Amino acid sequence: MPKDQQENGRRVAVVGGGISGLTAALRLRLLGHDVELIEADETLGGRFGVGRLGDRAVMTGGKNIGRRYETFRWFTSELGVDSYESFGYNASRVKDGRVLTLDSERRGQTLRNIRRMGSPRDLARLAAMAVRIRADASNRFLGSRYFGRISRRHDNAPLASYFGPELTDALIRPMVIRNNGAEPDEVYPGTFGTNLAMLLDHYDQLSGGIQPALDAMAERVRVRAGARVERLVRDRRGHVSGLAISEAGAPAEIHDYAGVVLATPAHATAAIVAETEPAMAERLRGVRYFPSTVVLVEYDQPIFTSDVRALAMDDGPCSNAGSYGKEERHIVRYTYSGNRGGRLVDPTPERIDKLTTESEALLVKHLGAPRATRLNTLTKHWPAAYSGYLPHHPVFLRRLHEDVVSLPGLELAGDYLQGVSIEACARSGRAAAGRLAAHLGGAAR
Ligand SMILES: Cc1cc2nc3c(=O)[nH]c(=O)nc-3n(C[C@H](O)[C@H](O)[C@H](O)COP(=O)(O)OP(=O)(O)OC[C@H]3O[C@@H](n4cnc5c(N)ncnc54)[C@H](O)[C@@H]3O)c2cc1C
């Protein structure tokens, strides 16, 4: 029994040990419920991508935490692991032989660089969205009223048609590749607020990475790792009453729960509900996901400078090369996302080695980086790294909400509900927990 587990709550399950599930589990626990956190992998963290580079713990997935990430910061503060260090938003791109840098700590220079990138009409459109995002926090997430209007008017064509080619190429493309792993013709204007909100934030990183938070969670709730949820179980009234869970590859067994939060990506959620809710599963399968590969390389000397810490590479071999930390500029994170950014299907070590060599040559050419020696390499491939959502996403969200309302005892969390950022996922988890607690009769906090 985890430390100070209360006995007066109901037995509930949260499926998925990523940030969506972790926040849902923590909130349910704080509301007094007996929480079981079920994770298919052997370790918690999901797309934080915890791993090892040489002898140090690293994260190959999400690790930049915005100053506006209120829910995620609530989560780390509740767990007592909230020591952050500044990282900033620093992204450079080579245009006509010049390195243009967008840096959240150099607003003036960043605005001048953005002005060079687009037509007055484009800049006006971008500015109008930015003003709305600053004025109303709901515009940072999917499902807001303002972006709902944009979606109704403009989602018949992809984002690539909303802004002109110059701004799309210079600014929009690096943003959606970075945040959705998608090209601008694969995402839609109605979801662009989630991207722009990320550009408008300033970033920190957890000083000790995410592992201390994962360890603290394992103290708070019961963790069932290496356990794959196969399907929902409903009682005679149609209420969700349990889950079929397969552990270590054994045939699935039924476990009873008073309530369930599925905090898994849309495709995984679809697989879990498919047998009992085929129409809902079909809807969830429509949500688009894009792959990404991240390669971390540790060198014997710094590659980046403090002014330029990331370079978007427009036509490959990777989509982006950036330093791992503000001070850890000897570790480079190469990301392969998007069609032109070397989207990889099956990254073999030979292919990664060749692409890394080509990327290194570009860093030498454009940034004057030193010819350094590689000490350690870690590769992580996600076949479905980021959600790119759907055109007319608010319509999808409305219909999905109707599906869920007809299934008492079930709540959903995940990257396709409010957005892919760690904050959007954390918000979805915290909100799902509050709704489930209200259903179970607990007071939402
Ligand atoms: C390379 C990369 C870099 C990123 N960088 C940033 C960043 O710097 N800042 C930022 O804000 N965001 C970033 N993101 C986005 C963010 O990290 C993710 O969107 C977020 O972590 C997703 O969390 P999640 O809990 O919704 O999903 P996941 O982390 O994927 O968690 C879902 C979990 O469910 C488990 N699961 C699935 N099916 C089942 C099943 N049937 N039974 C049991 N368990 C199951 C999975 O194993 C997984 O652990 C990044 C994403 C990637 C891929």
Coordinates of C-alpha atoms and ligand atoms in Angstrom, one line a residue:
M1 CA 0.0 0.0 0.0
P2 CA 1.5 3.3 -1.0
K3 CA 2.5 5.9 1.7
D4 CA -0.5 7.5 3.4
Q5 CA -3.1 5.8 1.1
Q6 CA -6.6 6.6 2.4
E7 CA -9.1 3.9 2.7
N8 CA -12.3 6.0 2.3
G9 CA -12.0 6.6 -1.5
R10 CA -13.1 4.4 -4.4
R11 CA -10.8 2.1 -6.3
V12 CA -10.1 3.8 -9.6
A13 CA -7.8 3.1 -12.6
V14 CA -5.7 5.5 -14.6
V15 CA -4.4 4.0 -17.8
G16 CA -1.1 5.5 -19.1
G17 CA 2.0 6.6 -17.2
G18 CA 2.7 9.7 -19.3
I19 CA 2.0 13.2 -18.0
S20 CA -1.7 13.0 -18.8
G21 CA -2.1 9.9 -16.6
L22 CA 0.3 11.1 -13.9
T23 CA -1.6 14.3 -13.3
A24 CA -4.9 12.4 -13.4
A25 CA -3.6 9.9 -10.9
L26 CA -2.2 12.5 -8.6
R27 CA -5.4 14.5 -8.5
L28 CA -7.6 11.5 -7.8
R29 CA -5.2 10.4 -5.1
L30 CA -5.3 13.9 -3.5
L31 CA -9.1 13.6 -3.6
G32 CA -8.8 10.5 -1.5
H33 CA -9.3 7.7 -4.0
D34 CA -7.4 4.4 -4.2
V35 CA -5.6 4.9 -7.5
E36 CA -4.0 2.2 -9.6
L37 CA -1.8 3.6 -12.4
I38 CA -1.5 1.1 -15.2
E39 CA 1.3 1.3 -17.7
A40 CA 2.2 -1.0 -20.6
D41 CA 5.9 -0.2 -20.4
E42 CA 8.1 -1.4 -17.6
T43 CA 8.7 2.3 -16.6
L44 CA 6.6 5.4 -16.1
G45 CA 7.1 8.5 -18.2
G46 CA 5.7 7.8 -21.7
R47 CA 6.8 10.4 -24.1
F48 CA 9.1 12.1 -21.6
G49 CA 11.3 9.4 -23.0
V50 CA 13.5 8.6 -20.0
G51 CA 16.8 6.8 -21.0
R52 CA 20.5 6.8 -20.5
L53 CA 23.3 8.5 -22.5
G54 CA 26.5 6.9 -21.3
D55 CA 26.2 7.0 -17.5
R56 CA 23.8 9.9 -17.2
A57 CA 20.0 9.9 -17.1
V58 CA 18.5 11.8 -20.0
M59 CA 15.1 12.5 -21.6
T60 CA 14.7 12.0 -25.3
G61 CA 11.1 13.3 -25.3
G62 CA 9.3 16.3 -23.8
K63 CA 11.4 18.3 -21.4
N64 CA 11.0 22.0 -22.0
I65 CA 8.5 23.5 -19.4
G66 CA 7.0 26.9 -20.2
R67 CA 6.6 29.6 -17.6
R68 CA 2.9 29.4 -18.4
Y69 CA 2.7 25.6 -17.6
E70 CA 0.6 26.1 -14.5
T71 CA -0.8 22.6 -14.2
F72 CA 2.5 20.9 -14.8
R73 CA 4.1 23.2 -12.2
W74 CA 1.3 22.3 -9.7
F75 CA 2.1 18.6 -10.3
T76 CA 5.8 19.0 -9.6
S77 CA 5.2 21.3 -6.7
E78 CA 2.7 18.8 -5.1
L79 CA 5.4 16.2 -5.4
G80 CA 8.1 18.4 -4.0
V81 CA 10.3 18.1 -7.0
D82 CA 10.0 21.6 -8.5
S83 CA 13.5 22.8 -9.0
Y84 CA 13.8 24.4 -12.5
E85 CA 16.6 26.0 -14.5
S86 CA 16.1 28.4 -17.4
F87 CA 16.3 27.1 -20.9
G88 CA 14.5 29.8 -23.0
Y89 CA 13.1 29.4 -26.5
N90 CA 16.0 29.6 -28.9
A91 CA 15.6 28.5 -32.5
S92 CA 17.7 29.6 -35.4
R93 CA 17.3 29.2 -39.1
V94 CA 19.6 30.0 -42.0
K95 CA 18.1 32.4 -44.5
D96 CA 20.1 33.7 -47.5
G97 CA 23.3 32.7 -45.7
R98 CA 22.3 34.6 -42.5
V99 CA 21.5 32.9 -39.2
L100 CA 18.1 34.3 -37.9
T101 CA 17.5 33.6 -34.3
L102 CA 14.2 33.5 -32.4
D103 CA 15.0 33.8 -28.7
S104 CA 12.5 34.3 -25.9
E105 CA 15.0 36.3 -23.9
R106 CA 15.7 38.7 -26.8
R107 CA 12.2 39.9 -27.7
G108 CA 13.3 42.9 -29.8
Q109 CA 15.7 40.9 -32.0
T110 CA 13.1 38.1 -32.3
L111 CA 10.3 40.5 -33.5
R112 CA 12.7 42.1 -36.0
N113 CA 13.5 38.6 -37.4
I114 CA 9.9 37.6 -37.6
R115 CA 9.1 40.9 -39.5
R116 CA 11.7 39.9 -42.1
M117 CA 9.9 36.7 -42.6
G118 CA 6.4 37.6 -43.9
S119 CA 4.1 39.9 -45.8
P120 CA 2.2 42.6 -43.9
R121 CA -1.1 40.6 -44.3
D122 CA 0.6 37.5 -42.8
L123 CA 2.1 39.5 -39.9
A124 CA -1.3 41.1 -39.2
R125 CA -2.9 37.6 -39.0
L126 CA -0.1 36.3 -36.8
A127 CA -0.3 39.4 -34.5
A128 CA -4.1 39.1 -34.2
M129 CA -3.7 35.5 -33.0
A130 CA -0.9 36.4 -30.6
V131 CA -3.0 39.2 -29.1
R132 CA -5.9 36.7 -28.5
I133 CA -3.5 34.2 -26.9
R134 CA -2.0 36.8 -24.6
A135 CA -5.5 38.1 -23.6
D136 CA -7.2 34.8 -22.9
A137 CA -5.3 31.6 -21.7
S138 CA -8.0 29.3 -23.1
N139 CA -6.6 30.2 -26.6
R140 CA -3.4 28.4 -25.7
F141 CA -5.4 25.1 -25.9
L142 CA -7.6 23.2 -28.3
G143 CA -11.3 23.8 -28.1
S144 CA -11.2 27.6 -27.5
R145 CA -14.0 29.8 -28.9
Y146 CA -11.7 32.0 -30.9
F147 CA -9.8 29.2 -32.6
G148 CA -13.2 27.4 -33.0
R149 CA -14.2 30.4 -35.2
I150 CA -10.9 30.2 -37.1
S151 CA -11.5 26.4 -37.6
R152 CA -15.1 27.0 -39.0
R153 CA -13.9 29.6 -41.4
H154 CA -10.5 28.2 -42.5
D155 CA -10.1 24.5 -41.8
N156 CA -11.2 23.5 -45.3
A157 CA -7.6 24.0 -46.3
P158 CA -4.4 23.2 -44.4
L159 CA -2.3 25.7 -42.5
A160 CA 0.0 26.0 -45.5
S161 CA -2.7 27.9 -47.4
Y162 CA -3.6 30.2 -44.5
F163 CA -0.2 32.1 -44.4
G164 CA 1.8 33.0 -47.5
P165 CA 4.7 30.8 -48.6
E166 CA 7.4 33.0 -47.2
L167 CA 6.2 33.0 -43.6
T168 CA 5.1 29.4 -43.9
D169 CA 8.6 28.3 -44.9
A170 CA 10.4 30.6 -42.5
L171 CA 8.4 30.4 -39.3
I172 CA 5.3 28.3 -39.5
R173 CA 7.0 25.1 -40.8
P174 CA 9.7 24.9 -38.1
M175 CA 7.0 25.5 -35.4
V176 CA 4.6 22.7 -36.6
I177 CA 7.5 20.3 -37.3
R178 CA 8.7 21.0 -33.8
N179 CA 5.4 20.7 -32.1
N180 CA 3.4 18.3 -34.2
G181 CA 6.1 16.5 -36.2
A182 CA 4.0 17.5 -39.2
E183 CA 4.4 19.7 -42.3
P184 CA 2.2 22.8 -42.7
D185 CA 0.0 21.0 -45.3
E186 CA -0.7 18.2 -42.7
V187 CA -2.2 20.5 -40.0
Y188 CA -5.0 23.1 -39.9
P189 CA -5.4 26.7 -38.9
G190 CA -8.0 25.9 -36.2
T191 CA -5.3 24.2 -34.1
F192 CA -2.5 26.7 -34.7
G193 CA -3.1 28.5 -31.4
T194 CA -1.4 25.6 -29.6
N195 CA 1.7 26.2 -31.7
L196 CA 1.8 29.9 -31.4
A197 CA 1.3 29.7 -27.6
M198 CA 4.5 27.7 -27.4
L199 CA 6.4 30.3 -29.3
L200 CA 5.1 33.0 -26.9
D201 CA 6.3 31.2 -23.8
H202 CA 9.7 31.2 -22.1
Y203 CA 11.1 27.8 -21.2
D204 CA 12.7 26.1 -18.2
Q205 CA 13.8 22.5 -17.6
L206 CA 13.5 20.4 -14.4
S207 CA 17.0 20.5 -12.9
G208 CA 17.0 16.8 -12.1
G209 CA 14.8 15.7 -15.1
I210 CA 11.5 14.0 -14.7
Q211 CA 12.7 10.9 -12.8
P212 CA 12.4 12.3 -9.3
A213 CA 8.7 13.1 -10.1
L214 CA 8.1 9.6 -11.4
D215 CA 9.7 8.1 -8.3
A216 CA 7.6 10.4 -6.1
M217 CA 4.4 9.3 -7.9
A218 CA 5.3 5.6 -7.3
E219 CA 5.3 6.5 -3.6
R220 CA 1.8 8.0 -3.9
V221 CA -0.2 5.6 -6.0
R222 CA 0.0 1.9 -6.8
V223 CA 1.8 1.4 -10.1
R224 CA 1.0 -1.7 -12.2
A225 CA 3.8 -1.6 -14.8
G226 CA 4.3 -4.0 -17.7
A227 CA 0.4 -4.3 -17.8
R228 CA -1.4 -3.7 -21.1
V229 CA -5.1 -2.8 -20.9
E230 CA -6.9 -4.6 -23.7
R231 CA -10.5 -3.5 -23.3
L232 CA -13.2 -1.8 -21.2
V233 CA -15.6 -3.8 -19.1
R234 CA -19.2 -2.4 -18.6
D235 CA -21.8 -3.6 -16.2
R236 CA -25.5 -4.3 -16.9
R237 CA -26.4 -0.6 -16.6
G238 CA -23.8 0.3 -19.2
H239 CA -21.5 1.9 -16.6
V240 CA -17.7 1.3 -16.9
S241 CA -16.9 -1.2 -14.1
G242 CA -13.5 -2.6 -14.9
L243 CA -10.7 -3.3 -17.4
A244 CA -9.3 -6.4 -19.0
I245 CA -5.6 -6.3 -18.3
S246 CA -2.8 -8.5 -19.7
E247 CA 0.3 -8.7 -17.6
A248 CA 3.7 -9.9 -18.9
G249 CA 2.0 -11.2 -22.1
A250 CA -0.4 -13.5 -20.1
P251 CA -4.1 -13.8 -21.2
A252 CA -6.1 -10.8 -20.0
E253 CA -7.8 -10.8 -16.6
I254 CA -10.8 -8.7 -15.5
H255 CA -10.1 -6.1 -12.7
D256 CA -12.9 -4.2 -11.1
Y257 CA -12.8 -0.4 -10.8
A258 CA -15.4 2.2 -9.8
G259 CA -14.1 4.5 -12.5
V260 CA -11.4 4.7 -15.2
V261 CA -9.4 7.4 -16.8
L262 CA -7.9 6.4 -20.2
A263 CA -4.9 8.7 -20.5
T264 CA -3.5 7.2 -23.6
P265 CA -3.0 8.6 -27.2
A266 CA -6.1 8.5 -29.4
H267 CA -5.0 5.4 -31.3
A268 CA -4.3 3.5 -28.1
T269 CA -7.6 4.7 -26.6
A270 CA -9.4 3.5 -29.8
A271 CA -7.9 0.0 -29.4
I272 CA -9.1 -0.2 -25.7
V273 CA -12.7 0.9 -26.5
A274 CA -13.1 -0.8 -29.9
E275 CA -14.9 -3.9 -28.7
T276 CA -17.6 -2.1 -26.7
E277 CA -17.7 1.3 -28.5
P278 CA -16.9 0.7 -32.2
A279 CA -18.2 4.2 -33.3
M280 CA -16.1 6.0 -30.7
A281 CA -13.1 3.9 -31.7
E282 CA -13.5 4.9 -35.3
R283 CA -13.7 8.6 -34.4
L284 CA -10.5 8.3 -32.3
R285 CA -8.7 6.4 -35.1
G286 CA -9.2 9.5 -37.2
V287 CA -6.8 11.6 -35.1
R288 CA -3.6 12.0 -37.0
Y289 CA -0.2 11.2 -35.5
F290 CA 3.3 11.8 -36.9
P291 CA 6.5 9.9 -36.2
S292 CA 9.7 11.4 -34.9
T293 CA 13.2 10.1 -34.1
V294 CA 15.4 11.7 -31.6
V295 CA 19.2 11.1 -31.4
L296 CA 21.2 12.4 -28.5
V297 CA 24.9 12.6 -29.1
E298 CA 27.4 13.5 -26.4
Y299 CA 30.6 15.2 -27.7
D300 CA 34.0 15.9 -26.2
Q301 CA 33.4 19.7 -26.5
P302 CA 30.5 22.2 -26.8
I303 CA 28.9 22.4 -30.3
F304 CA 26.6 25.4 -29.8
T305 CA 27.2 28.9 -28.4
S306 CA 25.1 30.5 -25.7
D307 CA 23.5 32.7 -28.4
V308 CA 22.6 30.0 -30.9
R309 CA 21.5 26.8 -29.3
A310 CA 19.3 25.2 -32.0
L311 CA 19.4 25.2 -35.8
A312 CA 16.4 24.3 -37.9
M313 CA 17.6 22.4 -41.0
D314 CA 15.0 23.1 -43.7
D315 CA 15.8 20.3 -46.1
G316 CA 17.3 17.7 -43.8
P317 CA 19.2 15.6 -43.1
C318 CA 17.4 16.2 -39.7
S319 CA 14.7 18.8 -39.0
N320 CA 16.4 20.3 -36.0
A321 CA 19.6 20.1 -34.1
G322 CA 19.7 21.7 -30.6
S323 CA 21.8 21.7 -27.4
Y324 CA 20.4 19.4 -24.7
G325 CA 20.6 22.2 -22.0
K326 CA 21.5 25.8 -21.9
E327 CA 24.8 24.9 -20.3
E328 CA 25.0 21.4 -21.8
R329 CA 26.0 22.5 -25.3
H330 CA 28.3 19.4 -25.7
I331 CA 25.2 17.2 -25.9
V332 CA 23.2 17.6 -29.2
R333 CA 19.7 16.5 -29.7
Y334 CA 19.0 15.7 -33.4
T335 CA 15.4 15.5 -34.3
Y336 CA 14.0 13.8 -37.4
S337 CA 10.5 15.0 -38.1
G338 CA 8.4 16.1 -41.1
N339 CA 8.7 15.0 -44.7
R340 CA 11.7 17.2 -45.6
G341 CA 13.2 16.7 -42.1
G342 CA 14.2 13.1 -42.7
R343 CA 11.0 11.5 -41.2
L344 CA 12.4 8.0 -40.6
V345 CA 10.4 4.8 -40.8
D346 CA 13.0 2.3 -39.6
P347 CA 16.1 4.1 -38.2
T348 CA 19.0 1.6 -38.4
P349 CA 22.2 2.4 -36.5
E350 CA 24.0 2.7 -39.9
R351 CA 21.5 5.2 -41.2
I352 CA 21.6 7.2 -38.0
D353 CA 25.4 7.3 -38.2
K354 CA 25.3 8.6 -41.8
L355 CA 22.6 11.2 -41.0
T356 CA 24.4 12.4 -37.9
T357 CA 27.6 12.9 -39.9
E358 CA 25.7 15.0 -42.5
S359 CA 24.1 17.1 -39.8
E360 CA 27.4 17.7 -38.1
A361 CA 28.8 19.0 -41.4
L362 CA 26.0 21.5 -41.6
L363 CA 26.6 22.7 -38.0
V364 CA 30.3 23.2 -38.9
K365 CA 29.3 25.1 -42.2
H366 CA 26.6 27.4 -40.8
L367 CA 27.6 27.9 -37.2
G368 CA 31.3 27.3 -37.3
A369 CA 30.9 24.5 -34.8
P370 CA 34.1 22.6 -34.0
R371 CA 34.8 19.1 -35.5
A372 CA 34.2 17.2 -32.2
T373 CA 34.4 13.6 -31.3
R374 CA 31.3 11.6 -30.4
L375 CA 31.4 10.0 -27.0
N376 CA 28.0 8.5 -26.6
T377 CA 24.8 8.1 -28.7
L378 CA 21.2 7.3 -27.8
T379 CA 18.4 6.8 -30.4
K380 CA 14.7 6.9 -29.6
H381 CA 12.1 6.3 -32.4
W382 CA 8.4 7.1 -31.8
P383 CA 6.2 5.8 -34.7
A384 CA 3.4 8.1 -33.3
A385 CA 5.4 10.9 -31.6
Y386 CA 3.0 13.8 -31.8
S387 CA -0.7 14.4 -32.6
G388 CA -1.4 16.6 -35.5
Y389 CA -5.1 16.6 -34.6
L390 CA -7.8 16.9 -37.2
P391 CA -9.3 19.5 -39.5
H392 CA -12.4 20.9 -37.7
H393 CA -11.1 19.5 -34.5
P394 CA -13.8 21.2 -32.3
V395 CA -16.4 19.2 -34.1
F396 CA -14.5 16.0 -33.3
L397 CA -14.2 17.1 -29.6
R398 CA -17.9 17.8 -29.4
R399 CA -18.8 14.3 -30.8
L400 CA -16.3 12.6 -28.6
H401 CA -17.7 14.4 -25.5
E402 CA -21.1 12.9 -26.4
D403 CA -19.6 9.5 -26.6
V404 CA -18.0 9.8 -23.2
V405 CA -21.1 11.2 -21.5
S406 CA -22.9 8.0 -22.5
L407 CA -20.3 6.0 -20.6
P408 CA -20.6 6.8 -16.9
G409 CA -17.4 5.9 -15.0
L410 CA -15.2 6.7 -18.0
E411 CA -13.1 9.8 -18.6
L412 CA -10.5 10.6 -21.2
A413 CA -7.2 12.5 -21.1
G414 CA -4.4 12.8 -23.6
D415 CA -2.6 14.9 -26.2
Y416 CA -5.6 15.0 -28.7
L417 CA -7.9 16.8 -26.2
Q418 CA -6.3 20.1 -25.3
G419 CA -3.0 19.9 -27.3
V420 CA 0.3 18.1 -27.4
S421 CA 2.3 20.3 -25.0
I422 CA 3.1 18.8 -21.6
E423 CA 0.9 21.5 -20.1
A424 CA -2.1 20.7 -22.3
C425 CA -1.7 17.0 -21.5
A426 CA -1.4 17.8 -17.8
R427 CA -4.5 20.0 -17.9
S428 CA -6.4 17.2 -19.7
G429 CA -5.4 14.7 -17.0
R430 CA -6.3 17.0 -14.1
A431 CA -9.6 17.9 -15.6
A432 CA -10.5 14.2 -16.3
A433 CA -9.7 13.4 -12.7
G434 CA -12.0 16.2 -11.4
R435 CA -14.9 15.0 -13.6
L436 CA -14.4 11.4 -12.5
A437 CA -14.3 12.4 -8.8
A438 CA -17.5 14.4 -9.3
H439 CA -19.1 11.3 -10.8
L440 CA -17.9 9.2 -7.9
G441 CA -19.3 11.7 -5.5
G442 CA -16.1 13.2 -4.2
A443 CA -15.6 17.0 -3.9
A444 CA -13.5 18.2 -6.8
R445 CA -10.5 20.3 -5.6
Ligands
LIG1 C1 10.5 14.0 -29.0 C2 9.4 14.8 -28.3 C3 9.8 16.0 -27.7 C4 8.8 16.8 -27.1 N1 9.2 18.0 -26.5 C5 8.2 18.7 -25.7 C6 8.6 19.8 -25.0 O1 9.8 20.1 -24.9 N2 7.7 20.5 -24.3 C7 6.4 20.1 -24.3 O2 5.5 20.8 -23.7 N3 6.0 19.0 -25.0 C8 6.9 18.3 -25.7 N4 6.5 17.1 -26.3 C9 5.1 16.7 -26.3 C10 4.8 16.0 -24.9 O3 6.0 15.5 -24.4 C11 3.8 14.8 -25.2 O4 2.7 15.3 -26.0 C12 3.3 14.3 -23.8 O5 4.4 13.9 -23.0 C13 2.4 13.2 -24.0 O6 1.9 12.7 -22.8 P1 0.7 11.7 -22.6 O7 0.7 11.3 -21.2 O8 -0.5 12.2 -23.2 O9 1.1 10.4 -23.5 P2 2.3 9.4 -23.3 O10 3.5 10.1 -22.7 O11 2.5 8.7 -24.6 O12 1.7 8.4 -22.3 C14 0.8 7.4 -22.6 C15 1.2 6.1 -21.9 O13 0.2 5.2 -22.1 C16 0.8 3.9 -22.2 N5 -0.2 3.0 -22.9 C17 -0.6 3.1 -24.2 N6 -1.5 2.1 -24.4 C18 -1.6 1.4 -23.3 C19 -2.4 0.3 -22.9 N7 -3.3 -0.3 -23.7 N8 -2.3 -0.2 -21.6 C20 -1.5 0.4 -20.7 N9 -0.7 1.5 -21.0 C21 -0.8 2.0 -22.3 C22 2.1 4.2 -23.1 O14 3.0 3.2 -22.9 C23 2.5 5.5 -22.5 O15 3.5 5.4 -21.5 C24 7.5 16.3 -27.0 C25 7.1 15.1 -27.6 C26 8.1 14.3 -28.2 C27 7.7 13.0 -28.8

